[in-house]
Amino acid sequence: MIKMPDGKLFIGGEWKNGSGQEIVSIFPVDGSINCTFKGASQEDVLEAIELAKNAQSKDSWLSLKPYERAQYLYSIADGIESNIERISQIQTRDTGKTLSETSALARSASGTFRYYAALLESSDDSLTSQRSDSLTLSVYEPLGLISAITPWNSPIASDAQKVAPALAAGNAVLLKPSSWSPLVSLELAKIIESSGLPKGLFSVLPGAGSEVGSLLVEHPDISKVTFTGSTSTGRELATQAAQKLMPISLELGGKSPAIVFEDADIDVAISGVMFGIFSSTGQSCIAGSRLFIHESIYDEFLERLVNETNKLIVGDPYEKDTQVSSLIHHDHRDKVSAYVDRAIGDGGRILCGGKAPIGAEFEKGAYYLPTIIADVKSSSEIVQEEVFGPVLVVMPFKDEGDVIEQANDSQYGLACGIWTNNFPKAWRVARAINAGTVWINTYKQFSISTPFGGEKSSGIGREKGSDGIRAYMSQKSLYIDLTGKPHQWANL
Ligand code: NAD
């Protein structure tokens, strides 16, 4: 078995014991303890901020040319790539995710560092068009200290999505992972340390959101917060950021619609819908958790979907064939289960799942079966709230106008899937749906070069893509006089 990290925190470039609340990392598949250690305290955060300020303002970072900063990012990408086995093992222990998923997340994190390194080689400042006797330029500068606050569902990938562009931009980064999944972020710190990045530019501070997280938002030296997590926490942080007039980017929750038209390729649609909701055991911000099926194929499609869902392999995340593993934590499983119980109370009909799997191998784990619920009202809690588990609600629709109205009847606007063989229809519906990302005849596909973010209560701002570095920079305008003459206003 892989050796777990020793629980020391990476504070200002040094490995130290934290002095905050105790963190217990568990393997949710059987409840066994991976390790117990002290998280960061507010004093640890203050120390990391002071060291970050010092390191970020030094010539050894601030004066580096972009292509020189890129070398660190390439080295981090290489470091992740050569440690994929260890990283994915640690993340599987810490989250219960399947090994195939955690390896993919580690590869994606490496790709993110490589992408931003490559962008640094080609990101130009610009000469603006000349309209006076001045040469006019627009240049980008780092913001300073960035607080990156991440959730537990895909830690290494969401850490990389923030840390890579923020470092690329010339900032220092203070990363606060969730207390339910801190280990892989500490492992990332080891790799970043090995890249030779100047000490102090990067710290990892797992700890309580209300204590460590809030200081990382409120502290006057923090220039920007980049947050991924729930909508309720995001709202709190946005209020704090507003008091400081500090920029904040928010990647929040979702309740994304999956829409199947009568002319869709049924196999393509069924596999896409299942992957969209049940992969990652439904613990995905973009999960397609509201399924709308055209009324003419409703019964037939649903019957096949339920049959296929019942065949999904639920079990040990280390087994190659496992498709659905345990949830992150027993407390989270209980929350998911309570949502389903309340949906039944609201008149929902369980078509499959609706309970934990039965068997000795599941007894100690935070398992919950892939669940499909029909006969739900669109105003009900199960249709409107993010469950963040393997729970799909299904509803029929009459026509294009009806499904656009139903799909947009949500506070969220993160993602959407549309299955149809009619391209003009796909185009019209995709443009009419309030969502940051729309997939057509597929679901949950990602590319680091394509921006990602939400509308409405799903967030503010975009991550990824070629503008990703600029999100961590401020723009400065320069006017350089070309005449060499005194200003005529002064009559000299
Ligand atoms: P959460 O909001 O509870 O916590 C997210 C992070 O914020 C954690 O590190 C937590 O410790 C910290 N935090 C909590 N309270 C805080 C406070 N007062 N001040 C500062 N930090 C605080 O979310 P979670 O349960 O860890 O993650 C699940 C949520 O994340 C879901 O809603 C999911 O949709 C969302 N998510 C969104 C995206 C996206 O890209 N849109 C991606 C992944 C997850």
XYZ file of C-alpha atoms and ligand atoms in Angstrom:
536
model
C 0.000 0.000 0.000
C 1.128 3.537 -0.780
C 2.693 5.551 2.039
C 0.379 8.397 3.047
C 1.705 11.968 3.413
C 2.906 12.678 6.959
C 0.384 15.494 7.497
C 2.890 18.348 7.590
C 1.669 21.536 5.908
C 3.580 23.499 3.277
C 3.808 26.986 4.756
C 5.911 29.563 2.926
C 8.145 26.903 1.383
C 8.770 24.924 4.605
C 7.126 21.707 5.837
C 5.656 22.355 9.282
C 3.080 20.953 11.647
C -0.112 22.987 11.485
C -1.454 24.534 14.657
C -5.159 24.538 13.748
C -8.039 22.083 14.082
C -7.470 18.369 13.658
C -8.112 16.942 10.193
C -8.942 13.253 9.800
C -8.526 11.865 6.296
C -10.626 8.740 5.821
C -10.961 6.119 3.098
C -14.738 6.338 2.600
C -14.898 2.861 1.097
C -14.450 1.265 4.541
C -14.187 4.207 6.938
C -10.559 3.432 7.830
C -8.314 6.355 8.740
C -5.611 7.358 6.229
C -3.981 9.858 8.555
C -4.748 12.433 11.224
C -2.995 15.753 11.437
C -3.399 19.360 12.467
C -4.714 21.750 9.836
C -3.689 25.361 9.492
C -4.578 27.977 12.095
C -5.032 31.690 11.489
C -1.440 32.194 12.739
C -0.212 29.747 10.070
C -2.144 31.701 7.439
C -0.646 35.022 8.609
C 2.843 33.524 8.404
C 2.204 32.184 4.879
C 0.830 35.563 3.751
C 3.874 37.430 5.074
C 6.287 35.019 3.347
C 4.262 35.139 0.118
C 4.334 38.949 0.096
C 8.067 38.950 0.502
C 8.669 36.264 -2.153
C 6.300 37.774 -4.721
C 7.875 41.231 -4.572
C 11.423 39.952 -5.055
C 13.236 40.251 -8.382
C 13.653 36.475 -8.399
C 9.944 36.248 -9.291
C 8.570 39.669 -10.239
C 11.316 40.465 -12.754
C 11.370 37.096 -14.459
C 10.475 37.176 -18.122
C 7.342 35.156 -18.896
C 9.349 32.470 -20.710
C 11.529 32.131 -17.603
C 8.488 31.651 -15.354
C 7.296 29.048 -17.857
C 10.254 26.808 -16.993
C 8.871 26.273 -13.464
C 5.466 25.352 -14.847
C 6.965 22.866 -17.323
C 8.906 21.317 -14.477
C 5.741 21.035 -12.307
C 3.917 19.404 -15.258
C 6.766 16.874 -15.601
C 6.734 16.261 -11.828
C 3.008 15.480 -11.832
C 3.359 13.235 -14.861
C 6.119 11.153 -13.338
C 4.121 10.768 -10.086
C 0.708 9.947 -11.546
C 0.609 6.544 -9.895
C 1.298 7.937 -6.413
C -0.976 10.985 -6.832
C -3.905 8.928 -8.041
C -3.458 6.334 -5.273
C -3.466 9.085 -2.635
C -6.486 10.777 -4.135
C -8.406 7.519 -4.334
C -7.679 6.854 -0.638
C -8.712 10.384 0.305
C -11.917 10.591 -1.781
C -13.034 7.054 -2.699
C -12.959 7.977 -6.400
C -12.072 5.214 -8.836
C -8.400 4.892 -9.678
C -9.168 5.417 -13.357
C -10.807 8.754 -12.529
C -8.045 9.955 -10.211
C -5.369 9.053 -12.815
C -7.300 11.064 -15.397
C -7.518 14.000 -12.983
C -3.758 13.876 -12.372
C -3.063 13.801 -16.127
C -5.399 16.747 -16.583
C -3.530 18.688 -13.853
C -0.232 18.062 -15.605
C -1.752 19.217 -18.901
C -2.985 22.400 -17.225
C 0.517 23.365 -16.046
C 1.942 22.558 -19.489
C -0.761 24.585 -21.276
C -0.148 27.696 -19.169
C 3.616 27.325 -19.543
C 3.186 27.260 -23.313
C 0.859 30.271 -23.209
C 3.497 32.221 -21.297
C 5.828 31.777 -24.242
C 3.374 33.587 -26.491
C 1.310 35.988 -24.365
C 2.011 39.449 -25.732
C 1.285 42.867 -24.309
C -0.132 45.203 -26.930
C 0.447 48.491 -28.676
C -2.921 50.204 -28.920
C -3.797 52.156 -32.067
C -2.162 55.562 -31.933
C -4.577 58.553 -31.662
C -2.251 61.289 -30.393
C 1.422 62.133 -30.196
C 1.931 59.437 -27.618
C 2.872 55.852 -28.098
C 0.141 53.941 -26.277
C 0.536 50.481 -24.774
C -1.535 48.119 -22.720
C 0.467 45.837 -20.444
C -0.511 43.164 -17.922
C 0.938 42.888 -14.415
C 0.485 40.340 -11.623
C -2.109 41.148 -8.980
C 0.054 40.035 -6.024
C -1.293 37.398 -3.625
C -3.994 35.018 -4.764
C -6.098 32.878 -2.409
C -7.246 29.703 -4.143
C -10.041 27.892 -2.257
C -11.076 24.495 -3.620
C -13.728 21.824 -2.918
C -13.279 18.091 -2.395
C -14.692 16.622 -5.577
C -11.722 16.805 -8.006
C -8.937 18.263 -5.872
C -5.806 17.909 -8.037
C -7.577 19.154 -11.170
C -9.295 22.113 -9.511
C -6.069 23.034 -7.673
C -4.148 23.053 -10.984
C -6.832 25.095 -12.733
C -6.177 27.906 -10.261
C -2.536 27.492 -9.252
C -1.083 27.170 -12.784
C -2.508 30.381 -14.311
C -2.063 32.361 -11.078
C 1.638 31.441 -10.841
C 2.045 31.918 -14.597
C 0.795 35.481 -14.132
C 3.602 36.163 -11.630
C 1.598 35.988 -8.406
C 2.099 34.075 -5.161
C -0.611 31.521 -4.362
C -2.103 30.405 -1.042
C -4.076 27.232 -1.645
C -6.767 26.057 0.775
C -8.107 22.603 -0.080
C -11.155 21.105 1.580
C -10.636 19.301 4.900
C -12.238 16.206 3.292
C -9.547 15.945 0.606
C -6.335 17.697 1.665
C -3.763 15.012 0.856
C -3.350 15.416 -2.874
C -2.883 19.191 -2.529
C -0.038 18.523 -0.081
C 1.402 16.079 -2.615
C 1.203 18.816 -5.263
C 3.209 21.034 -2.890
C 6.005 18.411 -2.881
C 6.140 18.515 -6.663
C 6.076 22.308 -6.743
C 8.879 22.389 -4.166
C 10.938 20.038 -6.372
C 10.492 22.394 -9.338
C 12.703 24.886 -7.475
C 9.970 27.551 -7.338
C 11.276 30.294 -5.001
C 10.241 29.647 -1.389
C 7.158 31.461 -0.144
C 5.401 31.703 -3.521
C 3.204 28.715 -2.795
C 1.609 27.444 0.406
C -0.979 24.749 1.122
C -3.226 25.529 4.090
C -5.940 22.936 4.674
C -8.284 23.931 7.463
C -11.754 25.023 8.457
C -13.476 27.296 5.939
C -14.821 29.600 8.645
C -11.352 30.135 10.126
C -8.621 29.582 7.516
C -10.778 30.256 4.442
C -12.336 33.451 5.707
C -8.952 34.943 6.674
C -7.690 34.099 3.183
C -10.538 36.250 1.845
C -10.590 39.097 4.361
C -6.876 39.752 4.762
C -5.936 43.137 3.246
C -2.863 41.732 1.460
C -4.896 39.266 -0.605
C -5.470 40.756 -4.069
C -7.895 38.217 -5.493
C -9.789 35.102 -4.456
C -10.480 32.277 -6.842
C -13.107 29.995 -5.344
C -14.699 26.721 -6.386
C -17.390 25.323 -4.123
C -21.035 25.589 -3.207
C -23.257 28.503 -4.132
C -24.025 29.309 -0.483
C -20.320 29.625 0.448
C -19.664 31.530 -2.788
C -22.334 34.093 -1.847
C -20.713 34.622 1.572
C -17.292 35.107 0.031
C -18.622 37.505 -2.603
C -20.084 39.660 0.192
C -16.726 39.749 1.986
C -14.907 40.531 -1.272
C -17.327 43.378 -1.988
C -16.382 45.037 1.313
C -12.742 45.093 0.156
C -13.650 45.883 -3.472
C -11.535 42.849 -4.313
C -12.038 40.773 -7.477
C -13.303 37.253 -6.897
C -14.039 34.474 -9.340
C -16.674 31.931 -8.353
C -17.152 28.440 -9.783
C -20.284 27.248 -7.984
C -22.986 24.605 -7.967
C -25.234 23.296 -10.720
C -28.388 21.370 -11.533
C -27.777 20.858 -15.205
C -30.402 19.737 -17.718
C -29.884 16.792 -20.059
C -32.345 17.003 -22.988
C -33.199 14.053 -25.246
C -35.202 14.786 -28.405
C -37.242 12.158 -30.226
C -34.788 12.092 -33.166
C -31.686 11.373 -31.041
C -29.490 8.317 -31.498
C -30.786 6.423 -28.475
C -27.559 4.540 -27.629
C -25.550 7.741 -27.814
C -28.105 9.542 -25.641
C -28.396 6.790 -23.009
C -24.642 6.434 -22.595
C -24.193 10.217 -22.460
C -26.958 10.724 -19.911
C -25.592 7.921 -17.701
C -22.027 9.213 -17.872
C -23.266 12.753 -17.212
C -24.969 11.887 -13.945
C -23.443 8.672 -12.583
C -19.707 9.030 -13.322
C -17.806 10.415 -10.307
C -20.758 8.944 -8.339
C -22.666 12.083 -9.271
C -20.292 14.287 -7.277
C -19.728 16.676 -10.082
C -20.740 20.327 -10.396
C -21.700 19.743 -14.028
C -23.650 16.517 -13.399
C -26.622 16.288 -15.771
C -29.037 15.740 -12.914
C -32.335 16.829 -14.531
C -33.301 14.693 -17.513
C -35.940 15.928 -19.975
C -37.180 13.319 -22.458
C -39.498 14.045 -25.398
C -42.965 12.697 -24.522
C -43.121 10.522 -27.677
C -40.153 8.393 -26.516
C -40.498 8.921 -22.746
C -41.575 5.422 -21.655
C -39.348 3.498 -24.047
C -36.233 5.628 -23.316
C -36.771 5.477 -19.579
C -37.175 1.710 -19.578
C -33.845 1.270 -21.353
C -32.139 3.871 -19.186
C -33.259 2.109 -16.000
C -32.142 -1.290 -17.361
C -28.699 0.048 -18.275
C -28.351 1.890 -14.963
C -29.103 -1.294 -13.045
C -26.148 -2.908 -14.841
C -23.596 -0.294 -13.675
C -20.783 -1.839 -11.664
C -20.793 -0.396 -8.164
C -17.855 -1.240 -5.966
C -14.206 -0.996 -5.048
C -12.496 2.042 -6.620
C -9.305 0.007 -7.170
C -11.081 -2.516 -9.421
C -10.584 -1.740 -13.102
C -14.229 -2.371 -14.020
C -15.824 -0.284 -11.263
C -17.963 2.534 -12.639
C -19.568 3.866 -9.461
C -17.627 3.963 -6.214
C -18.466 5.263 -2.760
C -19.273 8.878 -2.012
C -16.627 11.099 -0.405
C -17.840 10.711 3.176
C -20.517 8.935 5.194
C -21.997 12.315 6.199
C -22.347 13.234 2.536
C -23.962 9.866 1.726
C -26.509 10.505 4.493
C -27.259 13.927 3.011
C -27.855 12.396 -0.441
C -30.038 9.680 1.059
C -32.110 12.281 2.966
C -32.726 14.188 -0.291
C -34.089 11.006 -1.886
C -36.291 10.244 1.133
C -37.781 13.736 0.991
C -38.339 13.369 -2.783
C -40.355 10.184 -2.091
C -42.322 12.146 0.493
C -43.012 14.748 -2.215
C -44.543 12.069 -4.483
C -41.387 10.994 -6.383
C -41.357 7.428 -7.747
C -38.066 5.526 -7.469
C -37.283 3.674 -10.713
C -33.951 2.297 -9.514
C -31.578 2.744 -6.587
C -32.934 4.882 -3.779
C -30.817 3.059 -1.206
C -27.315 1.869 -0.368
C -26.197 -1.359 -2.089
C -26.546 -4.512 -0.045
C -23.630 -6.861 0.687
C -20.767 -7.312 3.118
C -18.381 -5.390 0.859
C -20.592 -2.279 1.056
C -21.431 -2.320 4.758
C -18.746 0.047 6.000
C -18.593 2.251 2.924
C -20.319 5.525 2.015
C -22.050 3.858 -0.933
C -25.322 4.851 -2.579
C -26.836 3.221 -5.646
C -27.402 5.113 -8.902
C -30.922 6.423 -8.488
C -33.594 7.552 -10.954
C -36.726 9.345 -9.748
C -39.839 10.064 -11.839
C -43.130 11.884 -11.209
C -41.530 14.910 -9.620
C -42.899 18.454 -9.761
C -40.525 20.995 -11.250
C -40.935 23.180 -8.169
C -39.902 20.361 -5.783
C -36.667 20.365 -3.794
C -35.212 17.368 -5.676
C -35.600 19.191 -9.018
C -34.392 22.570 -7.825
C -31.528 21.766 -5.425
C -28.095 20.333 -6.127
C -27.897 16.862 -4.530
C -24.263 16.240 -5.558
C -24.742 12.499 -5.657
C -25.872 9.765 -8.112
C -29.472 10.960 -8.297
C -31.292 11.731 -11.550
C -34.787 13.220 -11.851
C -36.710 12.656 -15.099
C -39.450 14.714 -16.714
C -41.239 14.608 -20.101
C -41.493 17.596 -22.463
C -43.798 18.474 -25.385
C -41.695 20.571 -27.757
C -38.674 22.826 -28.092
C -40.295 25.834 -26.396
C -41.508 23.718 -23.494
C -38.115 22.115 -22.818
C -36.264 25.448 -23.006
C -38.675 26.861 -20.433
C -38.375 23.841 -18.117
C -34.581 23.605 -18.440
C -34.141 27.303 -17.643
C -36.447 27.059 -14.623
C -33.519 26.816 -12.209
C -31.359 29.168 -10.166
C -28.319 27.466 -11.741
C -26.722 27.858 -15.164
C -23.608 25.721 -15.304
C -23.983 23.136 -18.070
C -26.431 21.368 -20.379
C -26.500 18.310 -22.658
C -28.636 18.062 -25.802
C -29.161 14.890 -27.826
C -30.656 15.256 -31.307
C -29.688 14.535 -34.907
C -31.223 17.813 -36.044
C -28.361 20.289 -36.053
C -30.406 23.519 -36.467
C -32.540 22.430 -33.489
C -29.426 21.668 -31.411
C -28.058 25.102 -32.282
C -31.296 26.931 -31.351
C -31.693 25.116 -28.050
C -27.999 25.457 -27.133
C -28.208 29.218 -27.634
C -31.451 29.513 -25.647
C -30.320 27.596 -22.567
C -28.767 29.591 -19.714
C -25.527 27.666 -19.195
C -21.799 28.313 -19.351
C -21.186 25.063 -21.267
C -23.466 23.106 -23.608
C -22.601 19.668 -24.975
C -24.344 18.359 -28.082
C -24.607 14.560 -28.443
C -22.016 14.170 -25.680
C -21.498 15.168 -22.053
C -18.749 16.092 -19.553
C -16.052 16.619 -22.164
C -13.316 19.044 -21.153
C -10.485 20.852 -22.733
C -8.061 23.185 -20.970
C -8.125 25.460 -24.030
C -11.899 26.010 -23.743
C -13.156 28.443 -21.082
C -15.341 27.090 -18.269
C -17.696 28.819 -15.836
C -21.293 29.389 -14.891
C -24.201 31.730 -15.330
C -26.781 32.790 -12.724
C -26.102 31.167 -9.311
C -23.459 28.885 -10.855
C -20.792 31.524 -10.694
C -18.956 34.565 -11.937
C -15.929 34.532 -14.226
C -14.269 31.918 -16.393
C -11.335 29.565 -15.850
C -9.183 27.811 -18.477
C -8.565 29.020 -22.007
C -6.093 31.527 -23.347
C -7.503 34.340 -21.182
C -6.945 32.222 -18.058
C -3.669 33.939 -17.111
C -5.146 37.413 -17.621
C -7.759 36.651 -14.953
C -4.892 36.895 -12.446
C -3.402 40.118 -13.805
C -4.295 43.784 -13.863
C -4.127 45.816 -17.031
C -2.019 48.969 -17.118
C -2.061 51.632 -19.834
C 1.121 53.479 -20.759
C 1.366 56.739 -22.746
C 4.880 57.644 -23.954
C 5.300 61.124 -25.429
C 6.826 61.095 -28.909
C 7.220 64.873 -29.433
C 9.784 65.817 -26.782
C 8.065 69.268 -26.572
C 6.606 71.011 -23.468
C 2.809 70.793 -23.205
C 1.250 73.725 -25.086
C -1.208 74.391 -22.227
C 1.655 75.759 -20.061
C 2.643 78.458 -22.632
C 6.372 77.868 -22.031
P -18.054 24.187 0.064
O -18.587 25.481 -0.412
O -18.600 23.635 1.312
O -16.464 24.304 0.312
C -15.577 24.686 -0.720
C -14.299 25.232 -0.087
O -14.631 26.443 0.604
C -13.680 24.302 0.961
O -12.277 24.389 0.879
C -14.190 24.897 2.264
O -13.377 24.599 3.374
C -14.162 26.380 1.939
N -15.025 27.222 2.790
C -16.184 26.854 3.400
N -16.678 27.918 4.096
C -15.832 28.965 3.891
C -15.790 30.321 4.325
N -16.728 30.831 5.118
N -14.769 31.099 3.918
C -13.817 30.614 3.079
N -13.776 29.325 2.663
C -14.784 28.512 3.046
O -18.191 23.165 -1.140
P -17.835 21.600 -1.129
O -18.921 20.877 -0.437
O -16.419 21.400 -0.704
O -17.887 21.267 -2.703
C -19.034 20.912 -3.381
C -19.574 22.122 -4.127
O -18.615 22.616 -5.045
C -20.779 21.756 -4.981
O -21.770 22.743 -4.827
C -20.238 21.765 -6.390
O -21.190 22.016 -7.398
C -19.215 22.854 -6.309
N -18.245 22.731 -7.400
C -18.282 23.626 -8.423
C -17.400 23.500 -9.488
C -17.413 24.465 -10.637
O -16.432 24.507 -11.358
N -18.473 25.223 -10.836
C -16.469 22.451 -9.505
C -16.453 21.562 -8.442
C -17.344 21.706 -7.379
